[in-house]
Short mmCIF file of C-alpha atoms in Angstrom, two decimals:
data_model
loop_
_atom_site.label_atom_id
_atom_site.label_comp_id
_atom_site.label_asym_id
_atom_site.label_seq_id
_atom_site.Cartn_x
_atom_site.Cartn_y
_atom_site.Cartn_z
CA LEU A 225 0.00 0.00 0.00
CA THR A 226 2.81 2.42 0.80
CA GLN A 227 4.26 1.85 -2.67
CA GLY A 228 1.02 2.70 -4.45
CA HIS A 229 -0.02 -0.92 -4.95
CA TYR A 230 -3.67 -1.95 -4.73
CA ILE A 231 -4.77 -4.98 -2.76
CA ILE A 232 -8.10 -6.48 -3.80
CA ALA A 233 -9.58 -8.97 -1.32
CA LEU A 234 -12.50 -11.37 -1.57
CA VAL A 235 -14.75 -10.90 1.47
CA GLN A 236 -18.25 -11.85 2.56
CA SER A 237 -20.84 -9.14 3.13
CA GLN A 238 -24.53 -8.52 3.57
CA ILE A 239 -26.94 -5.59 3.78
CA ILE A 240 -27.46 -4.48 7.39
CA GLY A 241 -29.58 -1.41 8.13
CA GLY A 242 -29.55 -0.40 4.47
CA TYR A 243 -25.74 -0.54 4.18
CA ASP A 244 -23.49 -3.24 2.82
CA GLN A 245 -21.26 -4.45 5.67
CA ILE A 246 -18.51 -7.02 5.86
CA VAL A 247 -19.54 -9.97 8.01
CA PRO A 248 -18.09 -13.46 8.41
CA SER A 249 -21.35 -15.25 9.21
CA ALA A 250 -23.64 -14.62 6.22
CA GLY A 251 -23.99 -12.85 2.91
CA ILE A 252 -22.36 -13.06 -0.48
CA GLY A 253 -18.77 -12.83 -1.61
CA HIS A 254 -17.45 -9.80 -3.43
CA LEU A 255 -14.19 -7.97 -4.03
CA VAL A 256 -13.11 -4.86 -2.12
CA THR A 257 -10.02 -2.71 -2.45
CA ILE A 258 -7.89 -2.33 0.69
CA THR A 259 -6.89 1.33 0.84
CA GLY A 260 -5.29 1.68 4.28
CA LEU A 261 -4.29 0.27 7.65
CA SER A 262 -4.13 1.94 11.01
CA ALA A 263 -0.84 3.67 11.72
CA GLU A 264 -0.78 2.50 15.35
CA TRP A 265 -0.93 -1.23 14.49
CA ASN A 266 -0.46 -3.49 17.52
CA MET A 267 1.55 -6.47 16.23
CA ALA A 268 1.41 -8.23 19.62
CA ASP A 269 -2.41 -8.36 19.76
CA GLU A 270 -4.52 -8.90 16.62
CA GLU A 271 -7.67 -8.19 18.65
CA SER A 272 -6.42 -4.72 19.60
CA GLY A 273 -8.71 -1.78 19.00
CA TRP A 274 -5.75 -0.03 17.35
CA ASN A 275 -5.87 -2.48 14.44
CA TRP A 276 -8.30 -1.34 11.76
CA ILE A 277 -8.49 -1.53 8.00
CA ARG A 278 -9.91 0.92 5.44
CA ILE A 279 -11.51 -0.36 2.24
CA ASN A 280 -13.33 0.97 -0.77
CA ASN A 281 -16.53 -1.03 -1.10
CA PRO A 282 -17.67 -1.08 -4.74
CA LEU A 283 -21.24 -2.09 -3.89
CA ASN A 284 -21.93 1.37 -2.49
CA ASN A 285 -18.76 3.08 -3.77
CA ARG A 286 -17.63 4.44 -0.44
CA LYS A 287 -14.81 4.16 2.06
CA GLU A 288 -15.50 1.95 5.04
CA TYR A 289 -13.51 1.18 8.19
CA TYR A 290 -13.49 -2.16 10.00
CA PRO A 291 -11.64 -3.60 12.97
CA TRP A 292 -8.99 -5.98 11.64
CA LYS A 293 -10.46 -8.91 13.61
CA ASP A 294 -13.84 -8.49 11.86
CA PHE A 295 -12.29 -7.99 8.43
CA LYS A 296 -9.98 -10.99 8.88
CA SER A 297 -12.92 -13.26 9.81
CA SER A 298 -14.85 -12.23 6.70
CA PHE A 299 -11.75 -12.44 4.52
CA GLY A 300 -10.99 -15.95 5.82
CA VAL A 301 -14.34 -17.37 4.72
CA TYR A 302 -12.95 -17.90 1.21
CA GLY A 303 -9.46 -18.92 2.23
CA TYR A 304 -7.75 -15.49 2.24
CA SER A 305 -8.15 -14.80 -1.48
CA MET A 306 -6.53 -11.60 -2.71
CA VAL A 307 -4.84 -10.02 -5.69
CA GLU A 308 -2.13 -7.36 -5.64
CA LEU A 309 -2.19 -4.90 -8.54
CA TRP A 310 0.57 -2.46 -9.31
CA ARG A 311 1.64 -0.25 -12.13
CA ALA A 312 5.19 -0.13 -13.41
CA ASN A 313 6.53 3.36 -14.05
#
């Protein structure tokens, strides 16, 4: 991400309260673009409230923020499927 690469991840989501949200327990699979990680990442504790991830969700074309533990659970449903895209200069 710091080198301008794009990470596209396959996650599971469903509509909750009129908004598409990433959830590990139900929904359909779709691709999202990972656009950022929290700067204060706690490597010693994955469950830490400091660990969050920012994505662009194409279903509603907006930025969304999720705790890493929730994102990781949804991401793991399909076996951690992702693609890294980058552009050569």
